[in-house]
XYZ file of C-alpha atoms in Angstrom:
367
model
C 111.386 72.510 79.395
C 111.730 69.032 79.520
C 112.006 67.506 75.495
C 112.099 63.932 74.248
C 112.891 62.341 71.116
C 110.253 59.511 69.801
C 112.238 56.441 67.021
C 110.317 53.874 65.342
C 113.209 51.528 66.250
C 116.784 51.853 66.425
C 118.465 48.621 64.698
C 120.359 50.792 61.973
C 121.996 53.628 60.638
C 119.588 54.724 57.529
C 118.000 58.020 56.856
C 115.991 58.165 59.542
C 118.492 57.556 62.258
C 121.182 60.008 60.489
C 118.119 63.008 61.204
C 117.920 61.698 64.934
C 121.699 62.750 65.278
C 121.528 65.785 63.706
C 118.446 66.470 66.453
C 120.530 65.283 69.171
C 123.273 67.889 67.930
C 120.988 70.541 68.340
C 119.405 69.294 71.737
C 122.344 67.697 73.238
C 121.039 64.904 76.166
C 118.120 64.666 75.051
C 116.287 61.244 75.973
C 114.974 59.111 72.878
C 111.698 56.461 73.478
C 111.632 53.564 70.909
C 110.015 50.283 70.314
C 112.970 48.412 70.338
C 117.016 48.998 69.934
C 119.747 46.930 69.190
C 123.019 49.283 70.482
C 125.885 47.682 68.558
C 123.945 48.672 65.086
C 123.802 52.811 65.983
C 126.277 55.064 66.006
C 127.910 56.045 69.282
C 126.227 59.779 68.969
C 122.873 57.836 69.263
C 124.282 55.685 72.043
C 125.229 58.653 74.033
C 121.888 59.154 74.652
C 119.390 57.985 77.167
C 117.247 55.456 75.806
C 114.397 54.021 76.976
C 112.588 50.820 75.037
C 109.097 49.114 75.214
C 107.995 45.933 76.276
C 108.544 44.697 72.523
C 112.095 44.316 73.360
C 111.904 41.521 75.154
C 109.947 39.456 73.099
C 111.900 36.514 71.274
C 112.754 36.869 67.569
C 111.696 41.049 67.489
C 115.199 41.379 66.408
C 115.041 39.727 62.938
C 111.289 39.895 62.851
C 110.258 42.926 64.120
C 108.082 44.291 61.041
C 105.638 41.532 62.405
C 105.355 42.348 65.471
C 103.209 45.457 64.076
C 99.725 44.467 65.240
C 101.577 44.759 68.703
C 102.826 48.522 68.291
C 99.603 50.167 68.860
C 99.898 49.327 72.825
C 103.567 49.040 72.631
C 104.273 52.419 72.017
C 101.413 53.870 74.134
C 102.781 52.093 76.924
C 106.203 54.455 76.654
C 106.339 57.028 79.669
C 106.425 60.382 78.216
C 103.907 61.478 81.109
C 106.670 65.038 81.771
C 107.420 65.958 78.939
C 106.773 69.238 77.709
C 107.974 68.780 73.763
C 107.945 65.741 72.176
C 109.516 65.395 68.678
C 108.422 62.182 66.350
C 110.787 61.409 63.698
C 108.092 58.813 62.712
C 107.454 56.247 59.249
C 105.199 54.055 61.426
C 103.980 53.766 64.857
C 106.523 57.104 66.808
C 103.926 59.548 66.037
C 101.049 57.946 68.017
C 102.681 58.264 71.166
C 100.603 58.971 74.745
C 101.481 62.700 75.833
C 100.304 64.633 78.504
C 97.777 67.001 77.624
C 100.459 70.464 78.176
C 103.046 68.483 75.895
C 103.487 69.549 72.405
C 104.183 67.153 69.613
C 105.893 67.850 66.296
C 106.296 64.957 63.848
C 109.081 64.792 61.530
C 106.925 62.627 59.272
C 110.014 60.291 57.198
C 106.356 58.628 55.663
C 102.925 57.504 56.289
C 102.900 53.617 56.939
C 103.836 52.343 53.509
C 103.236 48.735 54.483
C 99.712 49.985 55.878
C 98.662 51.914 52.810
C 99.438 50.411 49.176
C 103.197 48.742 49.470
C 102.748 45.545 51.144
C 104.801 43.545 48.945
C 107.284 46.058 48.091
C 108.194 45.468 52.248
C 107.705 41.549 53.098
C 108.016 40.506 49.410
C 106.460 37.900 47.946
C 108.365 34.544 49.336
C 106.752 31.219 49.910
C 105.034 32.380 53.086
C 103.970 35.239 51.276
C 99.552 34.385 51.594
C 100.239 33.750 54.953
C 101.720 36.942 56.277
C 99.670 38.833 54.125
C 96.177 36.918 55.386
C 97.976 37.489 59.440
C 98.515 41.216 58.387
C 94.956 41.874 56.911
C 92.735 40.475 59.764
C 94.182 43.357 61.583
C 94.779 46.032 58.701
C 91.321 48.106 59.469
C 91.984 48.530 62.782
C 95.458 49.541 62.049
C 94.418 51.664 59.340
C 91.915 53.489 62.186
C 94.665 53.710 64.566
C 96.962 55.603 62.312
C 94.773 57.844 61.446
C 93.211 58.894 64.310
C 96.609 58.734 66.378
C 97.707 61.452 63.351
C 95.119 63.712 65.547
C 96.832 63.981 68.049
C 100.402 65.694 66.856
C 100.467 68.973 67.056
C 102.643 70.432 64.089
C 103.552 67.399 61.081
C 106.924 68.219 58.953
C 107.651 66.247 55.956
C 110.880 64.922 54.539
C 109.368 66.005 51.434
C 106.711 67.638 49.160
C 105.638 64.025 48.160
C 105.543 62.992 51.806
C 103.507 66.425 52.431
C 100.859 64.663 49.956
C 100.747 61.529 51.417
C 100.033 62.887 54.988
C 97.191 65.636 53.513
C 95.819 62.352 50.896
C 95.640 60.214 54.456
C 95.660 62.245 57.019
C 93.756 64.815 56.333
C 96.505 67.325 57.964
C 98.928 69.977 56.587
C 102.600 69.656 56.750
C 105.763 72.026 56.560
C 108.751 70.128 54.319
C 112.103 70.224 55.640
C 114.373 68.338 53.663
C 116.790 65.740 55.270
C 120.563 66.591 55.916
C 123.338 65.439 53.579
C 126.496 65.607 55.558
C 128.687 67.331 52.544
C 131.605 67.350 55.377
C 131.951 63.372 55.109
C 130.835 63.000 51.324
C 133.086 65.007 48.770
C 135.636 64.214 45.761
C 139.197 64.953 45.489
C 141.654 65.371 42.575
C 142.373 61.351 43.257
C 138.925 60.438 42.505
C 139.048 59.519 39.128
C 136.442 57.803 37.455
C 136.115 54.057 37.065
C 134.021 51.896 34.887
C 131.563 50.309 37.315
C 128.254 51.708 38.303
C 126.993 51.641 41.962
C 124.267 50.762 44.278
C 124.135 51.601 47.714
C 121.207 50.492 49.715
C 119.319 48.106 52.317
C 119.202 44.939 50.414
C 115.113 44.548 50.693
C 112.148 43.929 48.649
C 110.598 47.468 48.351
C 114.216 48.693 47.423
C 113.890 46.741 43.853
C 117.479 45.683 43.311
C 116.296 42.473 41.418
C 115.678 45.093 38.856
C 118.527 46.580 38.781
C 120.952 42.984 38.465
C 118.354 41.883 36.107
C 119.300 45.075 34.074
C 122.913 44.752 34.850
C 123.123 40.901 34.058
C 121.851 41.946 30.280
C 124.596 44.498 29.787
C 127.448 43.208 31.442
C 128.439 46.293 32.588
C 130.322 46.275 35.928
C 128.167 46.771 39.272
C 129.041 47.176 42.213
C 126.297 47.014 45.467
C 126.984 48.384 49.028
C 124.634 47.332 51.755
C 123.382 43.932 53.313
C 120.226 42.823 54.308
C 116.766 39.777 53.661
C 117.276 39.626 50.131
C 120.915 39.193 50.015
C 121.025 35.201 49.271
C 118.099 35.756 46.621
C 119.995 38.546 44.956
C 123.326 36.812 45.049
C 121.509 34.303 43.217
C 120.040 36.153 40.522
C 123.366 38.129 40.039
C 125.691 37.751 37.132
C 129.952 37.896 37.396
C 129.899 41.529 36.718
C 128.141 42.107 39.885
C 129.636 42.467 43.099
C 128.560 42.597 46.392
C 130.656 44.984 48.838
C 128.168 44.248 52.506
C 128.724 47.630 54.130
C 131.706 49.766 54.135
C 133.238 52.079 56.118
C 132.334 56.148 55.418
C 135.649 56.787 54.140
C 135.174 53.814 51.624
C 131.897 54.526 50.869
C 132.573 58.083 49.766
C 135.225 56.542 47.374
C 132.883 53.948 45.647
C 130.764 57.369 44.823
C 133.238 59.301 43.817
C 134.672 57.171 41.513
C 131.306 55.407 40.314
C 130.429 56.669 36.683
C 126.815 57.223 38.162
C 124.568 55.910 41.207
C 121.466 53.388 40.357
C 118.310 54.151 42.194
C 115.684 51.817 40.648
C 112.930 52.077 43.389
C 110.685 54.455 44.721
C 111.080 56.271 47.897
C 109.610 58.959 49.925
C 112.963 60.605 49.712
C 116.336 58.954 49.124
C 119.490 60.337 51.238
C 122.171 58.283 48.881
C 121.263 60.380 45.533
C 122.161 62.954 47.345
C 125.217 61.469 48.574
C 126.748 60.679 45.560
C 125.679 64.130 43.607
C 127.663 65.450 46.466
C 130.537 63.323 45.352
C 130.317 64.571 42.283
C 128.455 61.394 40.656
C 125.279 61.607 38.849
C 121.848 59.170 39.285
C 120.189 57.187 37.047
C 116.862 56.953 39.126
C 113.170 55.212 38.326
C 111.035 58.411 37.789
C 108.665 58.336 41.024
C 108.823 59.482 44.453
C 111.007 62.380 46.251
C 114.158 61.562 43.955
C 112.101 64.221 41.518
C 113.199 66.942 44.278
C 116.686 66.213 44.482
C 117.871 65.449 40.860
C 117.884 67.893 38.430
C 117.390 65.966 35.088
C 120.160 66.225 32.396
C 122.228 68.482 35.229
C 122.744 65.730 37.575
C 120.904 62.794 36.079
C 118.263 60.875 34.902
C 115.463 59.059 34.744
C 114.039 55.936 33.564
C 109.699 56.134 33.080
C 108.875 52.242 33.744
C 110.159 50.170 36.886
C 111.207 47.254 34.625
C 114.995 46.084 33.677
C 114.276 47.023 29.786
C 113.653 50.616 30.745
C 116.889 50.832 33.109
C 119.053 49.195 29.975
C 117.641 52.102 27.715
C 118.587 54.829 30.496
C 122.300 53.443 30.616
C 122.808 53.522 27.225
C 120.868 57.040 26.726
C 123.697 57.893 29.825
C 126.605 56.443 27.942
C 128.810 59.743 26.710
C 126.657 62.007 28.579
C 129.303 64.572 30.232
C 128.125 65.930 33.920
C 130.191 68.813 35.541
C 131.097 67.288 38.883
C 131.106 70.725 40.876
C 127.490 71.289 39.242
C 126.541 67.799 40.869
C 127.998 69.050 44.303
C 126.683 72.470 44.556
C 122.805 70.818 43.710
C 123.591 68.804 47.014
C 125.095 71.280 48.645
C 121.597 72.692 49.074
C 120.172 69.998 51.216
C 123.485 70.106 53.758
C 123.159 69.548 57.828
C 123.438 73.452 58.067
C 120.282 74.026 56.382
C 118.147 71.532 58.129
C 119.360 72.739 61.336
C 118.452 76.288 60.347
C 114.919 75.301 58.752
C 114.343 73.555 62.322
C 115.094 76.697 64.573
C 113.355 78.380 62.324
C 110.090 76.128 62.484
C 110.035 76.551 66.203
C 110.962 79.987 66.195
C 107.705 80.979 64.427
C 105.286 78.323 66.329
C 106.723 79.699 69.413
C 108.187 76.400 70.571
C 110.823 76.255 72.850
C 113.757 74.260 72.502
C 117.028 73.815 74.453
C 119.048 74.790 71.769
């Protein structure tokens, strides 16, 4: 059987990309199709691979600007040759799932979201800069025929999984389609605490510094309580942030693993102030033993336990985030309690839930 793996793009290491290796552990050699790639920004596991990219590689600026480049994916991504294959797998939060197969191939989507930028969250993704009428006029002259192409491409995959039970809504709400959840993996190997880890004073952030990720909020909260705060990550909205942020806020760019998992460890508690379909770092830092103070929307609702492992703030503003910290000053957390919640969500289990999935659609798999 002859099995392919189907990326948006590959110009990171996020959630996404972190399921894609755990895939390629499973189905070792298996060739991955993707709009684009940029090889010195995946991990080598990735790189190991075969991979084969689309025309939209070679057009100038796709690096930088490739999220506008998306009335071009429709024929980009058609034009990927997946004519052989016998099993395709998507792991898809825009244009991977409407790939061309042959009509023996099977396709199972590992849904990570239904367009957000498509459906509802345009500003949360291209913000709301100077430019900001212009791309939004560019993007709507082509938004109903974009809209029609994703869902009538979502016709064509065989099997959908979601990364969550609020993804599995979003796909029935637009789609139309039911989906299996499979939640995914937290490596609990790489993210632990020790009897060194003690805790510190600061709070933490660790996250792609863009618009729909809402860390304005969080400095604006931050900046009124001068408590310490540290962020990991890099990205568009670093030089506005930087800006807006206050001396008790520092900005770390991205660190190694072994760093990272001691800035959880040692964090008095994790600050998730946007929404998201799911939200791998939560997990990350319940795993090293650190609680979340999350905004109360989206799949963090599945993965923090409130009052056990965090909590939540109702409104996405900075007032409500200064309430939750103090309401989260005192509060004890049992650290082992915080690890064994995200113990449940480890690479083991998704591996299993996966074998499992195509054990009882009859799917074969070169496990």
């Amino acid at each position: 059987m002859k099995i392919a793996l189907v990326h948006d793009w590959l110009n990171g290491m996020r959630g996404g990309e972190k399921c894609l290796e755990v895939l390629l552990e499973m189905m070792p050699h298996t060739p991955i199709f993707t709009l684009l790639c940029e090889p010195d920004k995946i991990s080598e596991e990735i790189q190991r691979s075969t991979i084969s990219t689309s025309w939209i590689q070679k057009l100038p600026f796709v690096k930088s600007k490739y999220r506008y480049f998306l009335p071009l994916f429709p024929w980009a991504i058609r034009n990927l040759n997946l004519k052989d294959c016998d099993l395709v797998i998507s792991i898809s939060h825009c244009a991977a799932k409407s790939v061309s197969l042959p009509r023996k191939a099977i396709h199972v989507c590992y849904c990570l979201t239904p367009m957000r930028y498509m459906w509802g969250f345009y500003d949360e993704y291209f913000g709301k800069g100077p430019y900001h009428w212009l791309k939004f006029l560019g993007l709507t002259l082509f938004l109903k025929r974009l809209q029609r192409w994703d869902q009538e491409s979502s016709r064509r995959v065989d099997y959908f999984i979601a990364i969550s039970q609020h993804v599995a809504k979003r796909i029935k709400n637009l789609y139309g389609r039911d989906s299996e959840v499979i939640y995914p993996p937290i490596d609990t190997a790489k993210f632990y605490y020790n009897d060194l880890d003690l805790k510190e004073d600061y709070f933490l952030i660790v996250s792609a510094l863009v618009p729909y990720k809402r860390i304005d909020l969080a400095i604006r909260a931050f900046n009124q309580t001068g408590l310490p705060l540290k962020i990991i990550g890099a990205g568009t909205e670093f030089e506005k942030l930087k800006t807006l942020a206050g001396p008790n806020i520092q900005f770390l760019g991205w660190v190694s693993n072994d760093l990272l998992r001691q800035y959880y460890a040692r964090a008095q508690a994790l600050i998730f102030p946007g929404e998201e379909d799911f939200g791998i770092t939560p997990l990350e830092a319940q795993a090293c033993g650190t609680p979340v103070i999350a905004f109360r929307k989206g799949g963090v609702l599945e993965t923090v336990k409130e009052g056990e492992t965090g909590l939540f703030f109702d409104d996405q503003t900075p007032n409500a985030l200064v309430q939750a910290l103090e309401k989260f000053k005192g509060t004890p957390y049992d650290r082992e309690a915080l690890r064994q919640n995200a113990f449940q969500f480890r690479t083991e289990i998704f591996q299993q839930k996966f074998k499992e999935f195509f054990r009882k659609n009859n799917i074969s798999f070169n496990e």
